Amino acid sequence: MEVIKMAQINKQTLYQLKADRVEALKVAESALAENRMEDHEAGMAKIKEFNDQIDKVEKLLEEWERFGSQDPSAGGVPHAEQGPEVKSYDAAVKSFAAAARAGFPKTKAAGDFMSEGVDPDGGYTVPEDISTKIIQFRESKESLMDEVQVIHVTTKRGKRTIKKRGQHQGFATVAEAAKFGKTATPQFAVLEYDIKKRGGYLPVTNELLEDSDNNIAAVAVEWLGDEARVTGNKEILAVIGKKDPQDLKNLDGILAAWVKLGSAFRSTSKLITNDDGLLWLGTLKDSNGRYLLTPNPADPQQLRLCVGPHTLPVKTYDNDTIPTADGKIPMILGDLKEGVAYWDRRMFTIKVFDQATIGDFNAAAQDMTLWRGDLRDDCTLWDDGAFINGYIAAGSVAGSGEAAG
């Protein structure tokens, strides 16, 4: 396997490694089918090498994005020759730090359509280059936004016309020079979004303003990036919660719900749960004592659940991301990229309060400053037939051995 040079590593490198891993898996499977065990074992060893390298590249990319650099030790400035994008970001950092030291004076970006009825009390608009870093930091950590359709918008309100996946009928066969016959009327849906402002506070020591420009920007990027990720998670769960929750009861219920999704969605669907769900699924065994939840040989970090004749991809999140409420362990089945739309304005503003009191925190008394950060987004249903909002009651048993397979 070719050794990847440091200067070559980027997201495209990661995509290529994953594609190469899939090809290696096909070769290993073929060798196994032909009883060429030495070739199969060599192939599996190669897959392990790919998995190790992918894990390292993912962690390295996460660090690069976090520090805004191709080299985290460089303090935000790549060691390679700076191109236009780097120079632009450095200028944005310098401008942002100067604004922070000046108390984030009110700004208004040219052509900003969001000012109408959204932020009448003003605020400092975070420069686009730093907003991009905030989005990159948000995306560097695992979140429910990885599961849904994220749509970048530039206006406060808008519409999209969609045709649901299950309603695609394909084109009819028509002879040359013949007229098109009548076909079933297609069903379209018009989705509307209405961007909302969401905000929160960060206490900042006054000493931070005496720090370097890069460190001031890094604090804002990490804070706003994490808040944007958690905000997105909450909005997505709220939309999922609009569908009536279904008590799946046991493994049989999971199988029934999976089949109910229909062939239009099953091929791209998965089972999403939390740590409680992982524990529940991890105890299930078939009649021969074999665990039903197993790692995917192609990617051991990915899990799959064998239920009857079906194999369900499983994705787990921690309980902070998807909580267990009222003893109901979440079991969301389906394709959330077809089911939920997250409308991302990608705009952040900051205001400063040095005399404010929030709860027990008094900025003036504690010689600190409060930064209030605001972001703009909306989250809506896209296709409510694409997923099932299921749950398992804590303490439920698996179900029949027949469903277990």
C-alpha atoms as one frame of an Amber mdcrd trajectory, in Angstrom:
protein
   0.000   0.000   0.000   1.324   3.394  -0.988   2.561   5.535   1.877   0.659
   8.830   1.982   2.943  11.832   2.316   1.932  14.477   4.861   1.703  17.222
   2.255  -0.759  15.111   0.267  -3.295  14.572   3.042  -6.677  16.217   2.563
 -10.309  15.132   2.433  -9.801  13.695  -1.039  -7.104  11.461   0.444  -9.655
  10.167   2.951 -12.249   9.501   0.244  -9.679   7.592  -1.838  -8.594   5.457
   1.110 -12.196   4.476   1.792 -12.754   3.645  -1.890  -9.574   1.526  -1.921
 -10.776  -0.267   1.204 -14.017  -1.247  -0.512 -12.073  -2.686  -3.450  -9.820
  -4.614  -1.066 -12.905  -6.056   0.629 -14.261  -7.273  -2.712 -10.950  -9.010
  -3.430 -10.927 -10.650   0.022 -14.521 -11.827  -0.371 -13.761 -13.266  -3.803
 -10.778 -15.150  -2.403 -12.930 -16.559   0.382 -15.613 -17.672  -2.076 -12.937
 -19.484  -4.127 -11.415 -21.041  -0.983  -8.105 -19.226  -1.495  -7.553 -18.797
   2.229  -4.048 -17.342   2.045  -5.225 -14.631  -0.354  -8.277 -14.021   1.845
  -6.148 -13.595   4.978  -3.778 -11.270   3.114  -6.770  -9.265   1.925  -8.181
  -8.950   5.447  -4.776  -7.798   6.699  -4.760  -5.150   3.986  -8.237  -4.016
   5.024  -6.960  -3.653   8.600  -4.124  -1.468   7.308  -6.653   0.713   5.486
  -8.782   0.974   8.651  -5.771   2.056  10.725  -4.687   4.626   8.152  -8.225
   5.981   7.714  -8.524   6.416  11.480  -5.235   8.335  11.595  -6.138  10.563
   8.632  -9.571  11.356  10.120  -7.998  12.379  13.437  -5.352  14.469  11.681
  -7.923  16.252   9.524  -9.959  16.987  12.637  -6.944  18.627  14.261  -6.112
  20.618  11.139  -9.655  21.959  10.932  -9.726  22.719  14.641  -6.581  24.831
  14.528  -7.200  26.308  11.075  -3.843  25.039   9.864  -2.109  22.326   7.883
   0.123  21.940  10.910  -1.441  22.337  14.398   1.924  23.240  15.890   2.180
  26.218  13.545  -0.333  28.231  15.579  -2.836  28.615  12.753  -0.377  29.481
   9.971   0.660  26.656   7.587   4.379  26.060   7.227   3.999  25.909   3.453
   3.959  28.968   1.261   0.795  30.962   1.910  -1.718  31.135  -0.906  -4.613
  33.591  -1.378  -6.951  31.589   0.862  -4.460  31.539   3.742  -3.754  35.246
   3.396  -7.484  35.949   3.338  -8.005  33.928   6.526  -5.092  35.632   8.267
  -6.592  39.016   7.379  -9.967  37.872   8.754  -8.319  36.745  12.014  -6.611
  40.087  12.391  -9.879  41.938  11.709 -11.833  39.701  14.095  -9.319  40.128
  16.931  -9.343  43.904  16.485 -13.151  43.877  16.634 -13.075  41.754  19.807
 -10.732  44.205  21.517 -13.034  47.055  20.435 -16.103  45.325  21.912 -17.454
  43.886  18.655 -18.978  47.048  17.164 -22.118  46.606  15.084 -21.514  45.731
  11.449 -23.721  44.997   8.493 -22.489  42.887   5.637 -23.105  44.244   2.173
 -26.153  42.659   0.567 -27.219  41.017   3.821 -30.872  40.122   3.425 -31.073
  38.770   6.948 -31.247  42.158   8.636 -34.964  42.559   8.025 -36.839  41.530
  11.141 -34.057  39.255  12.387 -31.419  41.232  14.232 -32.798  44.746  14.842
 -30.431  45.342  17.770 -27.397  44.773  15.563 -24.236  42.863  16.333 -20.850
  42.164  14.841 -21.054  39.944  11.759 -18.325  37.298  11.893 -16.164  37.465
   8.736 -16.915  34.832   6.113 -13.484  33.182   6.378 -13.928  32.635  10.108
 -17.539  31.522   9.629 -16.166  28.865   7.287 -13.782  27.700  10.028 -16.693
  27.573  12.464 -18.631  25.346  10.062 -15.562  23.150   9.570 -15.143  22.800
  13.345 -18.850  21.952  13.649 -18.498  19.273  10.981 -15.284  17.836  12.470
 -17.245  16.338  15.355 -19.845  13.639  15.014 -23.398  14.972  15.131 -26.893
  14.325  13.821 -26.199  16.849  11.090 -24.193  14.048   9.442 -27.465  12.145
   9.068 -29.744  14.784   7.538 -29.821  16.911   4.418 -27.978  20.184   5.117
 -28.993  22.953   2.723 -27.047  26.208   2.533 -29.389  29.165   2.060 -28.747
  32.879   1.619 -32.187  34.352   2.328 -34.388  34.484   5.395 -37.346  32.715
   3.819 -37.757  30.481   0.838 -39.357  27.415  -0.726 -38.291  24.189  -2.364
 -40.436  21.937  -4.530 -39.679  18.234  -4.145 -40.970  14.925  -5.401 -40.854
  12.243  -2.765 -38.634   9.265  -3.542 -41.457   6.739  -3.286 -43.490   8.611
  -5.902 -40.950   8.463  -8.753 -42.525   6.388 -11.529 -39.950   6.593 -14.287
 -40.481   7.683 -17.888 -42.921   5.878 -20.157 -41.865   4.194 -23.408 -42.900
   6.321 -26.391 -42.550   5.433 -30.072 -40.830   7.863 -32.410 -43.166  10.697
 -33.541 -45.891   9.400 -31.225 -47.722  11.466 -28.674 -47.138  11.053 -24.969
 -49.970   9.216 -23.335 -51.591  10.184 -20.072 -49.734   9.108 -16.985 -50.513
   9.284 -13.300 -50.294  12.802 -11.983 -47.028  13.208 -10.049 -47.324  14.337
  -6.451 -45.094  17.241  -5.520 -44.609  18.898  -2.151 -43.645  22.504  -1.463
 -41.404  22.922   1.559 -40.942  26.306   3.183 -38.151  27.413   5.460 -38.069
  30.420   7.762 -34.634  31.128   9.217 -34.642  31.814  12.943 -32.056  33.398
  15.222 -30.718  31.289  18.075 -28.230  32.534  20.620 -26.254  31.830  23.766
 -23.544  33.295  25.990 -19.859  32.659  26.613 -18.038  34.209  29.630 -14.633
  35.463  28.496 -11.767  36.588  30.687 -10.521  40.084  29.954  -7.018  38.621
  29.709  -8.049  36.848  26.505  -8.148  40.182  24.697  -4.451  40.571  25.490
  -3.690  37.222  23.861  -2.656  36.658  20.238  -5.026  37.262  17.336  -5.040
  33.535  16.529  -5.976  32.528  20.069  -8.839  35.026  20.197 -10.187  33.681
  16.913  -9.649  30.066  18.040 -11.789  30.620  21.159 -14.637  31.984  19.008
 -14.332  29.216  16.416 -14.438  26.428  18.998 -17.251  28.027  21.012 -19.515
  28.865  18.072 -18.685  25.596  16.311 -19.679  23.483  19.298 -22.808  25.545
  19.954 -23.813  25.275  16.289 -23.395  21.492  16.416 -25.445  21.073  19.601
 -28.093  23.496  18.336 -28.388  21.507  15.124 -28.782  18.278  17.104 -31.628
  19.739  19.176 -33.447  21.097  16.127 -33.144  17.774  14.273 -34.477  15.812
  17.253 -37.363  18.263  17.544 -38.336  17.610  13.918 -38.020  13.837  14.338
 -40.202  14.158  17.429 -43.005  15.673  15.359 -43.737  12.210  14.020 -45.784
  10.068  16.379 -43.419   7.820  18.347 -43.912   4.087  17.782 -43.292   1.528
  20.489 -41.329  -1.157  18.657 -41.552  -3.363  21.777 -38.905  -5.903  20.753
 -36.793  -7.290  17.932 -39.900  -8.390  16.059 -41.105  -4.805  16.138 -37.789
  -3.558  14.746 -38.088  -6.045  11.873 -41.683  -5.004  11.172 -40.733  -1.311
  11.139 -37.773  -1.994   8.821 -39.991  -3.826   6.340 -42.586  -1.055   6.600
 -40.034   1.466   5.264 -40.434  -0.184   1.875 -37.881  -0.856  -0.823 -37.748
   2.862  -1.730 -35.868   3.620   1.496 -34.451   0.386   2.929 -31.348   0.364
   0.727 -30.175   3.703   2.165 -31.589   3.380   5.676 -30.051   2.607   9.036
 -31.002   2.146  12.680 -29.969   5.116  14.815 -29.875   4.796  18.596 -27.914
   5.928  21.667 -25.661   4.274  24.256 -28.675   2.736  26.001 -29.785   1.295
  22.677 -26.278  -0.012  22.017 -26.395  -1.838  25.347 -29.844  -3.292  24.587
 -28.907  -4.399  21.067 -25.549  -5.732  22.249 -27.181  -8.345  24.485 -29.285
  -9.925  21.727 -28.368 -13.460  20.591 -29.819 -15.962  18.187 -30.886 -19.491
  19.118 -27.274 -20.651  18.742 -25.952 -18.062  21.160 -24.399 -15.840  18.484
 -24.635 -12.092  18.984 -26.906 -10.339  16.491 -25.028  -7.022  16.691 -21.630
  -7.411  15.016 -18.950  -5.210  13.408 -19.001  -4.751   9.646 -15.965  -6.660
   8.261 -15.342  -3.835   5.781 -15.212  -1.273   8.587 -15.088  -2.671  12.132
 -16.081   0.714  13.558 -19.452   0.329  11.841 -22.055  -1.991  13.385 -24.791
  -4.046  11.801 -27.770  -5.908  13.263 -28.947  -9.215  11.831 -32.745  -9.372
  12.038 -34.402 -12.268  10.241 -33.412 -12.049   6.551 -32.264  -8.443   6.882
 -29.003  -6.820   7.940 -29.504  -3.341   9.376 -26.650  -0.805   9.508 -26.520
   0.605  13.049 -25.296   4.051  14.070 -24.995   4.968  17.734 -24.629   8.359
  19.423 -24.035   9.155  23.065 -26.930   9.825  25.408 -26.134  13.537  25.464
 -26.745  13.750  21.715 -29.838  11.509  21.680 -31.203  11.231  25.217 -33.359
   8.452  26.592 -36.504  10.230  27.821 -39.116   8.732  30.133 -37.543   5.291
  29.871 -37.889   5.233  26.071 -34.719   4.162  24.279 -34.673   5.850  20.843
 -34.678   3.538  17.807 -34.939   5.734  14.715 -35.170   3.700  11.521 -34.873
   5.101   8.025 -33.018   7.548   5.815 -32.881  10.918   7.561 -31.219  12.560
   4.542 -34.539  11.997   2.772 -36.580  12.739   5.877 -35.178  15.917   7.454
 -33.836  19.178   6.012 -31.540  21.460   8.004 -31.517  24.952   6.463 -28.149
  26.513   7.253 -27.753  30.286   6.835 -24.080  30.058   7.852 -24.182  33.476
   9.472 -22.901  34.293  12.951 -23.005  37.521  14.922 -21.491  38.465  18.284
 -22.381  41.127  20.819 -20.524  42.061  24.003 -21.957  42.685  27.455 -19.604
  43.756  30.231 -22.266  44.793  32.764 -24.658  41.874  32.306 -25.843  39.350
  34.873 -26.841  35.877  33.684 -28.038  33.641  36.524 -25.327  33.706  39.188
 -22.780  35.160  36.794 -22.043  38.885  37.096 -19.668  40.093  34.389 -18.626
  43.322  36.118 -18.120  41.758  39.549 -16.035  38.915  38.155 -13.995  41.145
  35.834 -15.138  39.225  32.791 -17.042  39.874  29.591 -20.029  38.071  28.143
 -20.050  37.323  24.450 -23.481  36.585  23.052 -23.270  34.540  19.877 -26.146
  34.195  17.429 -26.590  31.821  14.526 -29.362  31.446  11.953 -30.997  28.192
  10.914 -34.235  26.272  10.467 -35.082  22.580  10.453 -38.089  20.973   8.757
 -39.494  17.645   7.651 -38.479  16.746   4.089 -40.249  13.414   3.526 -42.084
  12.023   6.539 -42.260   8.586   4.918 -38.485   8.211   4.950 -38.122   7.311
   8.629 -39.896   5.879  11.650 -39.625   7.541  15.060 -39.398   4.369  17.087
 -38.390   3.496  20.626 -37.891   0.513  22.894 -39.078   0.675  26.485 -36.175
   0.192  28.878 -36.262  -3.364  30.220 -37.976  -4.833  27.139 -36.976  -8.331
  26.037 -35.710  -9.084  22.544 -38.639 -10.942  21.016 -39.005 -14.286  19.358
 -36.092 -16.381  18.174 -37.664 -16.424  14.707 -37.216 -12.679  14.358 -33.662
 -12.999  15.545 -32.853 -15.272  12.598
